[in-house]
PDB file of N, CA and C in Angstrom:
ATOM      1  N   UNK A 100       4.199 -12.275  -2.950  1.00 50.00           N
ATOM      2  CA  UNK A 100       5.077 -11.560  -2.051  1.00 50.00           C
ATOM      3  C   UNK A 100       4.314 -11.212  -0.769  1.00 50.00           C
ATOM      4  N   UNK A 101       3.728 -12.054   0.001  1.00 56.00           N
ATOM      5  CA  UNK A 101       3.125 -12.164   0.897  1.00 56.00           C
ATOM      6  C   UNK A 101       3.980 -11.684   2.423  1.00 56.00           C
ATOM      7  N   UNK A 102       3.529 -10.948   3.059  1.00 63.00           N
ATOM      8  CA  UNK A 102       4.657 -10.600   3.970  1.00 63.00           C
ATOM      9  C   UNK A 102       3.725 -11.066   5.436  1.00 63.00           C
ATOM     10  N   UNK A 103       4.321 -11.803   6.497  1.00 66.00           N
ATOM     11  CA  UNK A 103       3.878 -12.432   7.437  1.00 66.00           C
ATOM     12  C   UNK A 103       4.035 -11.598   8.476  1.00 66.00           C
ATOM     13  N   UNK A 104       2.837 -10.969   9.005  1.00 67.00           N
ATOM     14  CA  UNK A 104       2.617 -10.283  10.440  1.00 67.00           C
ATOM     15  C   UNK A 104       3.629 -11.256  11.663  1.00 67.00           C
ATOM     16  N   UNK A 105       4.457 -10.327  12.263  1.00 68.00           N
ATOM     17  CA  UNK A 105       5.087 -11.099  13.436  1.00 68.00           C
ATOM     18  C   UNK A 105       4.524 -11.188  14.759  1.00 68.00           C
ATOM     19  N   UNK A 106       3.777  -9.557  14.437  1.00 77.00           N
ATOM     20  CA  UNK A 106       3.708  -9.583  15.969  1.00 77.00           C
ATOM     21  C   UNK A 106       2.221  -9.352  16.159  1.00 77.00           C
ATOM     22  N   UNK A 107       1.527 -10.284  17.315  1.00 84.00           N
ATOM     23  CA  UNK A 107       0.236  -9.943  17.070  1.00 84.00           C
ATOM     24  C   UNK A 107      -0.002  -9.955  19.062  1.00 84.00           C
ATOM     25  N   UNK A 108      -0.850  -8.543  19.046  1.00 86.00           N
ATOM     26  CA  UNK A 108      -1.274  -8.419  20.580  1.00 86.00           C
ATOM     27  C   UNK A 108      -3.163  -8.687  21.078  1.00 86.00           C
ATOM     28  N   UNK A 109      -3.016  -9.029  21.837  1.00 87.00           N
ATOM     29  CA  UNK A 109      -4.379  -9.165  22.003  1.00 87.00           C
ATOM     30  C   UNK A 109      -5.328  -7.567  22.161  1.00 87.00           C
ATOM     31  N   UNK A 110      -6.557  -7.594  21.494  1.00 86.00           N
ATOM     32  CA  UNK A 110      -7.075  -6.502  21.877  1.00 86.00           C
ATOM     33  C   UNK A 110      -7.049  -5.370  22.597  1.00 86.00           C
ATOM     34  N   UNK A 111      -7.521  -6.009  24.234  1.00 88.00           N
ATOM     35  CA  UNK A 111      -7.157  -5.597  25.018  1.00 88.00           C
ATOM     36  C   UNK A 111      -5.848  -4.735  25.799  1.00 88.00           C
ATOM     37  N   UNK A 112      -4.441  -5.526  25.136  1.00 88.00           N
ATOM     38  CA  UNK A 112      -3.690  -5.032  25.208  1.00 88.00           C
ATOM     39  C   UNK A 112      -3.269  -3.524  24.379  1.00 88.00           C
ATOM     40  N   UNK A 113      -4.025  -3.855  23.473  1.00 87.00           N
ATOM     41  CA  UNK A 113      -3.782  -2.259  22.540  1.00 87.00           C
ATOM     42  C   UNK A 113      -5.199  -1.360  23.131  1.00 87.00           C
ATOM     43  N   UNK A 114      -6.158  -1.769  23.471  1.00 88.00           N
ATOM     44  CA  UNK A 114      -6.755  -0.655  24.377  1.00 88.00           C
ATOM     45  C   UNK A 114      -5.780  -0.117  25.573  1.00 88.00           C
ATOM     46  N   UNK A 115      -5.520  -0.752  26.567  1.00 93.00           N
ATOM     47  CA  UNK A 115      -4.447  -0.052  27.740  1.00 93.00           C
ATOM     48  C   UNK A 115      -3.226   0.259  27.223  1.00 93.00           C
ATOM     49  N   UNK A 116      -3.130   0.191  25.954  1.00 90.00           N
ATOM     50  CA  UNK A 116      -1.855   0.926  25.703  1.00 90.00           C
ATOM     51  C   UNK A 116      -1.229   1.840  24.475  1.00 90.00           C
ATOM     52  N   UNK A 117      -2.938   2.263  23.852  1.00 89.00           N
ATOM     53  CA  UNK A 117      -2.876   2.679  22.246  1.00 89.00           C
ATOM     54  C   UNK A 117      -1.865   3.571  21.977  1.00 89.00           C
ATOM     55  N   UNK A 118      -1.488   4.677  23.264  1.00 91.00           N
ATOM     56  CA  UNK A 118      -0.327   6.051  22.885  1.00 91.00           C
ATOM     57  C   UNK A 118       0.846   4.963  22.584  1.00 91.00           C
ATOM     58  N   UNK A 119       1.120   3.858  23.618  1.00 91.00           N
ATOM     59  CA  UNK A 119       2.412   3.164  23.309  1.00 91.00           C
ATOM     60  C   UNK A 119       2.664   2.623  21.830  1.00 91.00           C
ATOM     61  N   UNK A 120       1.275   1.520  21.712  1.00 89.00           N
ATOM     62  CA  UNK A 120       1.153   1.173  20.126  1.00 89.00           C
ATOM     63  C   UNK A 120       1.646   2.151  18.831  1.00 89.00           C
ATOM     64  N   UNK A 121       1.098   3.334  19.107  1.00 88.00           N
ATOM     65  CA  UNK A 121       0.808   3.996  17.947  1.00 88.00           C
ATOM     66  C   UNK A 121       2.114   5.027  17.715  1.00 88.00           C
ATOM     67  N   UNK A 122       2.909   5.202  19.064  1.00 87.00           N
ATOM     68  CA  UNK A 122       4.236   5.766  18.856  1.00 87.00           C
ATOM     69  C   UNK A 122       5.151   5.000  18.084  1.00 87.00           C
ATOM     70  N   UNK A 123       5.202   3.261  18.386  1.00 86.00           N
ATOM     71  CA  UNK A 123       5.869   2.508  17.925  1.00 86.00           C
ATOM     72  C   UNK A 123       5.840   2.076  16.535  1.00 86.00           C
ATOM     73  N   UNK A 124       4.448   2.468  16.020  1.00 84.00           N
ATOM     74  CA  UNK A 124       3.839   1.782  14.671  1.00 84.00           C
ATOM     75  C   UNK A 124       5.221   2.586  13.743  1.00 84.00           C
ATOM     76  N   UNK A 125       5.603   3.989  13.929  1.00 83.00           N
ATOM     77  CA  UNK A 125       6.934   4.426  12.992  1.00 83.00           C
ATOM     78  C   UNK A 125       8.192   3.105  12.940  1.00 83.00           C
ATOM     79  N   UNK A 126       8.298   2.857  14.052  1.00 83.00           N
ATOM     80  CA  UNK A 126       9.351   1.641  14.264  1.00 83.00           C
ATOM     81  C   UNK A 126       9.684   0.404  13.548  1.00 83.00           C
ATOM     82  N   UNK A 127       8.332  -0.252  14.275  1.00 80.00           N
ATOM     83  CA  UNK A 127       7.352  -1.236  13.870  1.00 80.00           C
ATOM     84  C   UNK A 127       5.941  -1.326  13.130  1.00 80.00           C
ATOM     85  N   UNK A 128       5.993  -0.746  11.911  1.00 76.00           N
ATOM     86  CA  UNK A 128       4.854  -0.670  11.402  1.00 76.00           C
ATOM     87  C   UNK A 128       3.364  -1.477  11.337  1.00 76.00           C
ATOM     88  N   UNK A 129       4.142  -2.970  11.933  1.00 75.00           N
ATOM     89  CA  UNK A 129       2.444  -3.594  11.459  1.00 75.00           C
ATOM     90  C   UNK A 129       2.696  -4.045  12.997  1.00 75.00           C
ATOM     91  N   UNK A 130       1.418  -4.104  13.549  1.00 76.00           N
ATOM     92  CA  UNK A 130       0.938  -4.374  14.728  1.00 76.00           C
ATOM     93  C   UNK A 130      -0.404  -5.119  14.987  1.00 76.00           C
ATOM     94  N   UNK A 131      -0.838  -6.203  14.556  1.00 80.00           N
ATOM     95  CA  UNK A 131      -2.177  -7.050  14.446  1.00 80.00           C
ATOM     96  C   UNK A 131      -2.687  -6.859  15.877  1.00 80.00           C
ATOM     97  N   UNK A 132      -4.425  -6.711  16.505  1.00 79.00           N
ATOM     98  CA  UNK A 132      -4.468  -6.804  17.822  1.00 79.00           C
ATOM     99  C   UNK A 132      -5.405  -8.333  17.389  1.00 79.00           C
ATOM    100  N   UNK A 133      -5.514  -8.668  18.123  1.00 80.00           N
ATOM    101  CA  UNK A 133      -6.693 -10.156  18.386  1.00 80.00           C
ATOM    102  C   UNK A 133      -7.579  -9.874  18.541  1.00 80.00           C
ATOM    103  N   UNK A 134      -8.826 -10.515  18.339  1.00 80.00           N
ATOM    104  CA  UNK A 134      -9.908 -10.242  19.176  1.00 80.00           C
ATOM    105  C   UNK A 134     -10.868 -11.474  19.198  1.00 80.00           C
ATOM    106  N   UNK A 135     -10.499 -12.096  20.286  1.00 82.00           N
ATOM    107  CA  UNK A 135     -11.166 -13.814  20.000  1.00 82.00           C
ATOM    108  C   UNK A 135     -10.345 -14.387  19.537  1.00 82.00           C
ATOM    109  N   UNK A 136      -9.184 -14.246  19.056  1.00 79.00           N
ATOM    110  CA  UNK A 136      -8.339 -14.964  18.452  1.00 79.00           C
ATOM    111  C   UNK A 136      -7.641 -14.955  17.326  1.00 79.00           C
ATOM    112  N   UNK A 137      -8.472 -13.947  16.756  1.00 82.00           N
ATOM    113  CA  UNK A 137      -8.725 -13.846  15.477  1.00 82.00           C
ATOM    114  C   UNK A 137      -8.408 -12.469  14.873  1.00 82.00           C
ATOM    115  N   UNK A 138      -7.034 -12.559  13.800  1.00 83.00           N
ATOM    116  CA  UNK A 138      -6.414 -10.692  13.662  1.00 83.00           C
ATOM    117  C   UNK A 138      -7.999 -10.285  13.324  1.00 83.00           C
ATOM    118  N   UNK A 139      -7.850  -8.828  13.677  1.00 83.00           N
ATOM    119  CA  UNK A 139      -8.604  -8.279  13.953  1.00 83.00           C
ATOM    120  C   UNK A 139      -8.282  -6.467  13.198  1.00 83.00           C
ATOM    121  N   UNK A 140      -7.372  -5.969  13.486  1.00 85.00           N
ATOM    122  CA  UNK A 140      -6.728  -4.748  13.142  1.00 85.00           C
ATOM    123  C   UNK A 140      -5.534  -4.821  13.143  1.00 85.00           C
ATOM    124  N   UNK A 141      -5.171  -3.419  12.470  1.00 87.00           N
ATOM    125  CA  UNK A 141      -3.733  -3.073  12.009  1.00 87.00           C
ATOM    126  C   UNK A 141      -3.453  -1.983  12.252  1.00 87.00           C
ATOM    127  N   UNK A 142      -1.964  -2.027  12.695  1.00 88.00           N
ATOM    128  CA  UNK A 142      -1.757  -0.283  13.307  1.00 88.00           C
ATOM    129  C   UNK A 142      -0.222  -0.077  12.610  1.00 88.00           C
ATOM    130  N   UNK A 143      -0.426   0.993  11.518  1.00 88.00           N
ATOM    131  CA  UNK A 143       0.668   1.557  10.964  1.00 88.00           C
ATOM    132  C   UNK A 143       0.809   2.591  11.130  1.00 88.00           C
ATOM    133  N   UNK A 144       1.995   3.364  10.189  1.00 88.00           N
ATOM    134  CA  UNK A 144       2.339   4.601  10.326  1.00 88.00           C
ATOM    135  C   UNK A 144       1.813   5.226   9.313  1.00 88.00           C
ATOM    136  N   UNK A 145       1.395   6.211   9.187  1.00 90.00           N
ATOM    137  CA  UNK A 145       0.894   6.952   8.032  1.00 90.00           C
ATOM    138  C   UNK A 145       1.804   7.063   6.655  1.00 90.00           C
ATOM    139  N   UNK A 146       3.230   7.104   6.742  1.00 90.00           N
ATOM    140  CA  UNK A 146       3.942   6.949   5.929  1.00 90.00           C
ATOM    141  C   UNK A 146       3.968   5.655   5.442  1.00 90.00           C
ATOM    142  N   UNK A 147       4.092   4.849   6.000  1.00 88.00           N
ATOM    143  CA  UNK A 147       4.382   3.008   5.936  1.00 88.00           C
ATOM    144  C   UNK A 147       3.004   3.131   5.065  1.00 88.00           C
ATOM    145  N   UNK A 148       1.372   3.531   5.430  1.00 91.00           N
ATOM    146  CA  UNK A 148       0.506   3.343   4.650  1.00 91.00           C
ATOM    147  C   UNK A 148       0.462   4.001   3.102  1.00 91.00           C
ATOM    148  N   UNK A 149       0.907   5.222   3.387  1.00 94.00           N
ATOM    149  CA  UNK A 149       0.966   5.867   1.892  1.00 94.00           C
ATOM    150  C   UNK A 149       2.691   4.898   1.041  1.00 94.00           C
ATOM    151  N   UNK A 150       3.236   4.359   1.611  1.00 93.00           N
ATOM    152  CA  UNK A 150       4.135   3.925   0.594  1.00 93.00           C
ATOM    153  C   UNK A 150       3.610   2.790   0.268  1.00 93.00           C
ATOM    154  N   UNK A 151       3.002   1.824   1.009  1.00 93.00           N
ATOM    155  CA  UNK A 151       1.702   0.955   0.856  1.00 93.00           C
ATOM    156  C   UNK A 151       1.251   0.895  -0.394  1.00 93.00           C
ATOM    157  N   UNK A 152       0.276   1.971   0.178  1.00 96.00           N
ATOM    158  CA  UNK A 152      -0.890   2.379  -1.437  1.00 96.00           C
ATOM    159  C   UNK A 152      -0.452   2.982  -2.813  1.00 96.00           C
ATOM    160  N   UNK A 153       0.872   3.481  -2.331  1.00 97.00           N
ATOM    161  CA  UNK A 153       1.556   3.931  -3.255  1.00 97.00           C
ATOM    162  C   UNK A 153       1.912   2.965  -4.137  1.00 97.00           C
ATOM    163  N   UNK A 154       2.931   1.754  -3.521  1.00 97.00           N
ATOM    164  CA  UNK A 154       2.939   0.467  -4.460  1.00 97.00           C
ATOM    165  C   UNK A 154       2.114  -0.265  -5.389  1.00 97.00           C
ATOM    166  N   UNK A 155       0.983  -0.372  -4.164  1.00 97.00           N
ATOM    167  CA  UNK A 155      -0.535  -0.940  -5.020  1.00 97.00           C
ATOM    168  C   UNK A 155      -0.979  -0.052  -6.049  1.00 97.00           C
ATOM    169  N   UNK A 156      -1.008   0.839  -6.053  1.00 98.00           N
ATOM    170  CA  UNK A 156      -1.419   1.982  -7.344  1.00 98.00           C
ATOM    171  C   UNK A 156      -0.348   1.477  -8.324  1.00 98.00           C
ATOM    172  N   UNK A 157       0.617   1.992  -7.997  1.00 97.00           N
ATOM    173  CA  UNK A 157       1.995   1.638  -8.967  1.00 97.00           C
ATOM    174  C   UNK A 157       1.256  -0.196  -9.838  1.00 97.00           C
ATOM    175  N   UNK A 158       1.076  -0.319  -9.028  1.00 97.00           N
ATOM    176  CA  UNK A 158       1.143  -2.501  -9.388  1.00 97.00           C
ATOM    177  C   UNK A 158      -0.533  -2.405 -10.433  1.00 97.00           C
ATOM    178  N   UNK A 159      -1.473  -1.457 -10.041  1.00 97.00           N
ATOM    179  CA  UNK A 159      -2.537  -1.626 -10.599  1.00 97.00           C
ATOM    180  C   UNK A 159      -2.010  -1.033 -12.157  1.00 97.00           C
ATOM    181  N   UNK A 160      -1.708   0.013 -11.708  1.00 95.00           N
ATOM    182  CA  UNK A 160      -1.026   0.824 -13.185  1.00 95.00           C
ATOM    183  C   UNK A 160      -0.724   0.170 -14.183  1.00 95.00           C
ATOM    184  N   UNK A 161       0.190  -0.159 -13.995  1.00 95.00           N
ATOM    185  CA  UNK A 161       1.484  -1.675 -14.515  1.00 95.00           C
ATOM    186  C   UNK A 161       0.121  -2.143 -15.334  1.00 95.00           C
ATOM    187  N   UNK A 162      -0.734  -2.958 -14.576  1.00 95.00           N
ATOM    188  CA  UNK A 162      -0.947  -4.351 -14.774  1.00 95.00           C
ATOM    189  C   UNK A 162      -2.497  -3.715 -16.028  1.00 95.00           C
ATOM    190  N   UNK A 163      -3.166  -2.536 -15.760  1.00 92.00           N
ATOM    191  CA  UNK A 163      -3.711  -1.561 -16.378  1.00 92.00           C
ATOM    192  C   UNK A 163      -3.099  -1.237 -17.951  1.00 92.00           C
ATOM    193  N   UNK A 164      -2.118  -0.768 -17.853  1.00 87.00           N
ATOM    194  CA  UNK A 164      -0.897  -0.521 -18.867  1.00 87.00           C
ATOM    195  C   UNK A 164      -1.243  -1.551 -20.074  1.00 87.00           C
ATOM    196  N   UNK A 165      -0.919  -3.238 -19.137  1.00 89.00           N
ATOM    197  CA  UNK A 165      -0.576  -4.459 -19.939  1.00 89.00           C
ATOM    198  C   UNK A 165      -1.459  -4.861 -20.469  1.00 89.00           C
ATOM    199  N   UNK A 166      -2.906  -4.512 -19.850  1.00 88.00           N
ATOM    200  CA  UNK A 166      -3.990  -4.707 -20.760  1.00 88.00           C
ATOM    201  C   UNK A 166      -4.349  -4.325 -21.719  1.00 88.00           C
ATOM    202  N   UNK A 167      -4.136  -2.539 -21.869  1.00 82.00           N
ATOM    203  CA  UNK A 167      -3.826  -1.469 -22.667  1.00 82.00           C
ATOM    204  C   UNK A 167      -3.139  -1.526 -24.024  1.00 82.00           C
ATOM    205  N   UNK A 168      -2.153  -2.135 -23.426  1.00 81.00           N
ATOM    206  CA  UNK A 168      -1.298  -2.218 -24.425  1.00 81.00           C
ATOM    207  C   UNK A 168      -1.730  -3.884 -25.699  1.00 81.00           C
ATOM    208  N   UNK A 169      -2.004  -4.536 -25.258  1.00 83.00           N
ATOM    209  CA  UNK A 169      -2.657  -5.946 -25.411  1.00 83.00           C
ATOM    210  C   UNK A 169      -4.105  -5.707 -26.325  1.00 83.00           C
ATOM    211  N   UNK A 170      -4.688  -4.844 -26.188  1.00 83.00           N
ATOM    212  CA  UNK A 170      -6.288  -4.153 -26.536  1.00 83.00           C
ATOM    213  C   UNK A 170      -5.898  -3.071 -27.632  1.00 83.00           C
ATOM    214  N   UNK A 171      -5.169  -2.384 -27.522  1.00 74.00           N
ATOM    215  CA  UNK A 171      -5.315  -1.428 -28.113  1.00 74.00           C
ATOM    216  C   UNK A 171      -3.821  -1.367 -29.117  1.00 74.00           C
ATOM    217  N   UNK A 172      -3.414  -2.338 -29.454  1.00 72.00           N
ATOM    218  CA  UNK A 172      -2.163  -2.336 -30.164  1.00 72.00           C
ATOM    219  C   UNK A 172      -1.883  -1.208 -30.966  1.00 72.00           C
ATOM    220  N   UNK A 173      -0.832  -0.356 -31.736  1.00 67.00           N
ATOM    221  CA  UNK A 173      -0.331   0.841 -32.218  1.00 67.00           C
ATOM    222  C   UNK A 173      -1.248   2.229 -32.174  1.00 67.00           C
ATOM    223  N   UNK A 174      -2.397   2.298 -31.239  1.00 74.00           N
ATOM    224  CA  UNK A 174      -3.294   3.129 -31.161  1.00 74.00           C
ATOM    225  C   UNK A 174      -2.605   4.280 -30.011  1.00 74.00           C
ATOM    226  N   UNK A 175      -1.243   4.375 -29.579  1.00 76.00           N
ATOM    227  CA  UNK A 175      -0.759   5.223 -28.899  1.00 76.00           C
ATOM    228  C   UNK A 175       0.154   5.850 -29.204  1.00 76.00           C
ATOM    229  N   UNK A 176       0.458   7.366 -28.909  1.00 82.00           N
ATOM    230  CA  UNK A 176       0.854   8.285 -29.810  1.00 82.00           C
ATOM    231  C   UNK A 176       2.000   8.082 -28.614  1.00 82.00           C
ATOM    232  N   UNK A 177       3.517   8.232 -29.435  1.00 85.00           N
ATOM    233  CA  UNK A 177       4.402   8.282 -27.952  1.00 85.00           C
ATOM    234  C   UNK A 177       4.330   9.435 -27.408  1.00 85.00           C
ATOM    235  N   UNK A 178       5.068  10.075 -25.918  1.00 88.00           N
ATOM    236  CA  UNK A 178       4.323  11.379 -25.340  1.00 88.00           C
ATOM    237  C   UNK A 178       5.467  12.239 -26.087  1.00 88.00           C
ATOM    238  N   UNK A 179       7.153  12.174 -26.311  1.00 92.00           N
ATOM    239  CA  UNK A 179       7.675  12.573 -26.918  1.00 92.00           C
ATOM    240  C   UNK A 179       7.116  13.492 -28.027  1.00 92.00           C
ATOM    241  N   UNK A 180       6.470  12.887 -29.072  1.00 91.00           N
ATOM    242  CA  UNK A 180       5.815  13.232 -30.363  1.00 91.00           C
ATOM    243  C   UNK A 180       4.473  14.637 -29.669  1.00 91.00           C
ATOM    244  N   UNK A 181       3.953  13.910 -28.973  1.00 91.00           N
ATOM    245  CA  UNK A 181       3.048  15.204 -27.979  1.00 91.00           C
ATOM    246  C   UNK A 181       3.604  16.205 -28.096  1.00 91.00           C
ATOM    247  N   UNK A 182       4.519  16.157 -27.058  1.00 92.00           N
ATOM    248  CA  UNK A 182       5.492  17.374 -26.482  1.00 92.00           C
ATOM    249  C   UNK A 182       5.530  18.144 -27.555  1.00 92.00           C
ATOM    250  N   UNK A 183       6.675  17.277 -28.435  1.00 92.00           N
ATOM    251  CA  UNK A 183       7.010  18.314 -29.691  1.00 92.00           C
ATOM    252  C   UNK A 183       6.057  18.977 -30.465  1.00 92.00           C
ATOM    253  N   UNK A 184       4.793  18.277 -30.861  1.00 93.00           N
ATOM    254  CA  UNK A 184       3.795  18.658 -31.322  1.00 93.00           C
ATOM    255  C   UNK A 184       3.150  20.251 -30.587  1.00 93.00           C
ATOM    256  N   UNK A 185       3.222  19.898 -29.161  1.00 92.00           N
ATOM    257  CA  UNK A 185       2.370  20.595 -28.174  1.00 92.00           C
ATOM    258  C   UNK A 185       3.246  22.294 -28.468  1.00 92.00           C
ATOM    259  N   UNK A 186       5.039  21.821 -28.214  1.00 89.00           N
ATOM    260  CA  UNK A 186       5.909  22.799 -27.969  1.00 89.00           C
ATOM    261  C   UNK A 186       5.974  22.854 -26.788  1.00 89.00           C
ATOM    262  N   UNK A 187       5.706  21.415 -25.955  1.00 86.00           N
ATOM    263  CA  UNK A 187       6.474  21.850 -24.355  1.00 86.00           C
ATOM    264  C   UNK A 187       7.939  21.517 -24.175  1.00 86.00           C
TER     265      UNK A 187
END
């Protein structure tokens, strides 16, 4: 699920114009600058990044889980049984 940068500015251009860039990054979240030719950086929104990392955590979890579960077959107590046990 590879998602393809559209828009890419040259360096330079995001030096003379970082307040503009960085207002827009809410808008337009990904913003590649060049530098030689070559992406170089990324300019998001702080939200756009935490829902980001948020996913990737989520996806490591998951995939954490499946190993878990694969390794350690009937060695997990359901949390239900906890609870009740606990009395929460």
């Amino acid at each position: 699920m590879a998602t393809k940068i559209e828009k890419q500015i040259p360096i330079s251009e995001v030096r003379a114009n970082m307040a503009k860039y960085f207002k827009n990054a809410e808008k337009n979240p990904i913003i590649v600058s060049l530098d030689r030719g070559k992406s170089s950086r990324v300019i998001l929104s702080s939200k756009f990044y935490n829902e980001l990392m948020e996913a990737y955590e989520d996806k490591q979890d998951a995939e954490e889980m499946t190993i878990l579960k694969k390794t350690h077959r009937g060695a997990f107590i359901p949390w239900n049984k906890i609870k009740k046990e606990m009395k929460l």
